[in-house]
mmCIF file of C-alpha atoms in Angstrom:
data_model
loop_
_atom_site.group_PDB
_atom_site.id
_atom_site.type_symbol
_atom_site.label_atom_id
_atom_site.label_comp_id
_atom_site.label_asym_id
_atom_site.label_seq_id
_atom_site.Cartn_x
_atom_site.Cartn_y
_atom_site.Cartn_z
ATOM 1 C CA LYS A 1 0.565 -7.446 7.290
ATOM 2 C CA TRP A 2 1.871 -3.958 6.526
ATOM 3 C CA THR A 3 -1.536 -2.350 6.916
ATOM 4 C CA ARG A 4 -2.954 -4.178 9.962
ATOM 5 C CA SER A 5 -3.918 -1.594 12.570
ATOM 6 C CA GLY A 6 -2.217 -3.490 15.401
ATOM 7 C CA GLY A 7 0.878 -4.422 13.369
ATOM 8 C CA PHE A 8 4.440 -3.279 13.978
ATOM 9 C CA ALA A 9 4.557 -1.160 10.797
ATOM 10 C CA GLN A 10 1.468 0.817 11.862
ATOM 11 C CA LYS A 11 3.134 1.731 15.167
ATOM 12 C CA LEU A 12 5.899 3.507 13.232
ATOM 13 C CA PHE A 13 4.096 4.413 10.016
ATOM 14 C CA LYS A 14 0.583 5.354 8.900
ATOM 15 C CA THR A 15 -0.851 3.977 5.674
ATOM 16 C CA ARG A 16 -0.686 6.610 2.948
ATOM 17 C CA LYS A 17 -1.958 4.729 -0.123
ATOM 18 C CA THR A 18 -2.617 1.152 -1.224
ATOM 19 C CA TYR A 19 -2.959 -0.105 -4.794
ATOM 20 C CA GLN A 20 -3.641 -3.463 -6.381
ATOM 21 C CA HIS A 21 -3.333 -4.038 -10.124
ATOM 22 C CA ILE A 22 -3.696 -6.979 -12.454
ATOM 23 C CA LEU A 23 -1.649 -6.232 -15.580
ATOM 24 C CA PRO A 24 -1.246 -8.111 -18.876
ATOM 25 C CA TYR A 25 1.242 -10.985 -18.819
ATOM 26 C CA ASN A 26 4.896 -9.864 -18.435
ATOM 27 C CA SER A 27 4.122 -6.119 -18.545
ATOM 28 C CA THR A 28 7.109 -5.489 -16.279
ATOM 29 C CA GLY A 29 9.436 -7.928 -18.047
ATOM 30 C CA LEU A 30 9.984 -9.780 -14.746
ATOM 31 C CA ALA A 31 7.748 -12.842 -15.280
ATOM 32 C CA ARG A 32 9.052 -16.109 -13.777
ATOM 33 C CA TYR A 33 6.583 -18.336 -15.638
ATOM 34 C CA ASP A 34 5.978 -18.803 -19.345
ATOM 35 C CA GLY A 35 2.918 -17.396 -21.129
ATOM 36 C CA GLN A 36 1.231 -20.814 -21.065
ATOM 37 C CA THR A 37 1.300 -21.019 -17.247
ATOM 38 C CA SER A 38 0.883 -17.381 -16.241
ATOM 39 C CA VAL A 39 -1.959 -15.249 -17.593
ATOM 40 C CA ALA A 40 -1.185 -11.869 -15.993
ATOM 41 C CA GLU A 41 0.885 -10.038 -13.404
ATOM 42 C CA ALA A 42 -0.386 -9.000 -9.968
ATOM 43 C CA ILE A 43 1.123 -5.838 -8.480
ATOM 44 C CA ASN A 44 0.448 -4.676 -4.901
ATOM 45 C CA VAL A 45 1.802 -1.364 -3.604
ATOM 46 C CA VAL A 46 1.570 -0.066 -0.033
ATOM 47 C CA SER A 47 2.895 3.417 0.763
ATOM 48 C CA LEU A 48 3.450 4.409 4.407
ATOM 49 C CA ASP A 49 4.460 7.718 6.051
ATOM 50 C CA GLY A 50 6.220 8.112 9.397
ATOM 51 C CA LEU A 51 7.184 10.971 11.704
ATOM 52 C CA GLY A 52 4.671 13.362 10.202
ATOM 53 C CA GLY A 53 5.752 12.665 6.632
ATOM 54 C CA LEU A 54 9.502 12.975 7.234
ATOM 55 C CA LEU A 55 9.982 9.264 6.470
ATOM 56 C CA ARG A 56 8.317 7.166 3.783
ATOM 57 C CA ALA A 57 8.295 3.424 3.134
ATOM 58 C CA THR A 58 6.907 1.883 -0.022
ATOM 59 C CA VAL A 59 6.439 -1.878 -0.328
ATOM 60 C CA ILE A 60 5.949 -3.392 -3.785
ATOM 61 C CA LEU A 61 4.930 -6.991 -4.463
ATOM 62 C CA ARG A 62 5.032 -8.296 -8.038
ATOM 63 C CA GLY A 63 3.733 -11.735 -8.874
ATOM 64 C CA ASP A 64 2.725 -13.975 -11.726
ATOM 65 C CA ALA A 65 -1.007 -14.686 -11.874
ATOM 66 C CA VAL A 66 -1.665 -18.375 -12.547
ATOM 67 C CA PRO A 67 -5.224 -19.690 -12.998
ATOM 68 C CA LEU A 68 -6.425 -22.270 -10.506
ATOM 69 C CA THR A 69 -7.000 -25.717 -11.933
ATOM 70 C CA PRO A 70 -10.609 -26.972 -11.818
ATOM 71 C CA GLN A 71 -9.570 -29.420 -9.068
ATOM 72 C CA GLU A 72 -7.916 -26.663 -6.951
ATOM 73 C CA LEU A 73 -11.029 -24.511 -7.318
ATOM 74 C CA LYS A 74 -13.272 -27.419 -6.308
ATOM 75 C CA ASP A 75 -11.070 -28.292 -3.297
ATOM 76 C CA MET A 76 -10.974 -24.678 -2.080
ATOM 77 C CA ASN A 77 -14.725 -24.225 -2.481
ATOM 78 C CA THR A 78 -15.421 -27.432 -0.519
ATOM 79 C CA ASN A 79 -14.375 -25.759 2.755
ATOM 80 C CA ARG A 80 -15.810 -22.276 2.097
ATOM 81 C CA THR A 81 -19.018 -21.348 3.909
ATOM 82 C CA ILE A 82 -19.744 -17.775 2.807
ATOM 83 C CA THR A 83 -18.744 -16.912 -0.753
ATOM 84 C CA LEU A 84 -17.467 -19.475 -3.216
ATOM 85 C CA LEU A 85 -14.482 -18.654 -5.397
ATOM 86 C CA SER A 86 -15.399 -17.873 -9.006
ATOM 87 C CA ASN A 87 -13.801 -19.236 -12.152
ATOM 88 C CA LEU A 88 -11.869 -15.906 -12.281
ATOM 89 C CA ALA A 89 -9.814 -16.858 -9.193
ATOM 90 C CA ILE A 90 -6.037 -16.958 -9.661
ATOM 91 C CA ARG A 91 -3.003 -17.760 -7.550
ATOM 92 C CA ALA A 92 -0.548 -14.855 -7.410
ATOM 93 C CA ASN A 93 2.984 -16.186 -6.967
ATOM 94 C CA PHE A 94 4.739 -13.138 -5.511
ATOM 95 C CA ASP A 95 8.464 -12.406 -5.656
ATOM 96 C CA ALA A 96 10.298 -11.247 -2.533
ATOM 97 C CA PRO A 97 9.028 -7.776 -1.536
ATOM 98 C CA ARG A 98 10.845 -4.682 -2.785
ATOM 99 C CA ILE A 99 10.958 -2.124 -0.014
ATOM 100 C CA PHE A 100 11.979 1.488 -0.488
ATOM 101 C CA PHE A 101 12.783 3.503 2.644
ATOM 102 C CA GLY A 102 12.954 7.228 2.101
ATOM 103 C CA LYS A 103 13.727 10.449 3.920
ATOM 104 C CA ARG A 104 12.192 13.734 2.816
ATOM 105 C CA GLN A 105 14.683 16.128 1.252
ATOM 106 C CA GLY A 106 14.284 19.736 2.365
ATOM 107 C CA ARG A 107 10.834 21.304 2.572
ATOM 108 C CA SER A 108 9.331 19.632 -0.493
ATOM 109 C CA LYS A 109 6.556 17.176 0.401
ATOM 110 C CA ASN A 110 7.374 14.881 -2.538
ATOM 111 C CA ALA A 111 11.196 14.944 -2.765
ATOM 112 C CA PHE A 112 12.624 11.844 -1.069
ATOM 113 C CA LYS A 113 15.991 10.123 -1.121
ATOM 114 C CA TYR A 114 15.340 6.358 -1.163
ATOM 115 C CA LEU A 115 17.195 3.255 -0.032
ATOM 116 C CA PRO A 116 15.925 0.292 -2.103
ATOM 117 C CA LEU A 117 15.919 -3.215 -0.597
ATOM 118 C CA GLN A 118 14.617 -6.580 -1.709
ATOM 119 C CA LEU A 119 14.067 -8.816 1.275
ATOM 120 C CA GLY A 120 11.658 -11.320 2.647
ATOM 121 C CA PRO A 121 10.288 -14.595 1.338
ATOM 122 C CA ILE A 122 8.442 -15.317 -1.860
ATOM 123 C CA SER A 123 4.745 -15.926 -1.199
ATOM 124 C CA ASP A 124 1.521 -16.844 -2.889
ATOM 125 C CA VAL A 125 -2.099 -15.870 -2.365
ATOM 126 C CA VAL A 126 -5.407 -16.699 -4.042
ATOM 127 C CA LEU A 127 -7.188 -13.660 -5.492
ATOM 128 C CA ASP A 128 -10.722 -13.529 -6.856
ATOM 129 C CA THR A 129 -12.871 -10.833 -8.411
ATOM 130 C CA SER A 130 -16.507 -10.533 -9.237
ATOM 131 C CA PHE A 131 -15.793 -8.147 -12.127
ATOM 132 C CA ASN A 132 -13.296 -8.275 -14.991
ATOM 133 C CA ASP A 133 -13.299 -5.782 -17.870
#
């Protein structure tokens, strides 16, 4: 929602960078599930600039990656018409977003003073990949 071209955030901010990582289980030490349930951590980062770079907002989502059961995978693939989900699909159970609002300090392009917030609901999303190394 933060990066949709017609969204509220894009009226105030322009997307600077986006990242998505799948890290080994409990790399951050924030896992909510045990090692039997969760197999990895999903991290999404969206960085936005506003007012010509004077303001910056960074949104971080951290979630536990839980494999889909064979029945969930079958049920989800039943209604798909284009590309079926692979056996690498996981459900990322995200924590509430961490949002950092910053204001540039002086003339430096990378010196910001940040206000950290954690707000919004927890969420989940199904992620799939065709490649895993």
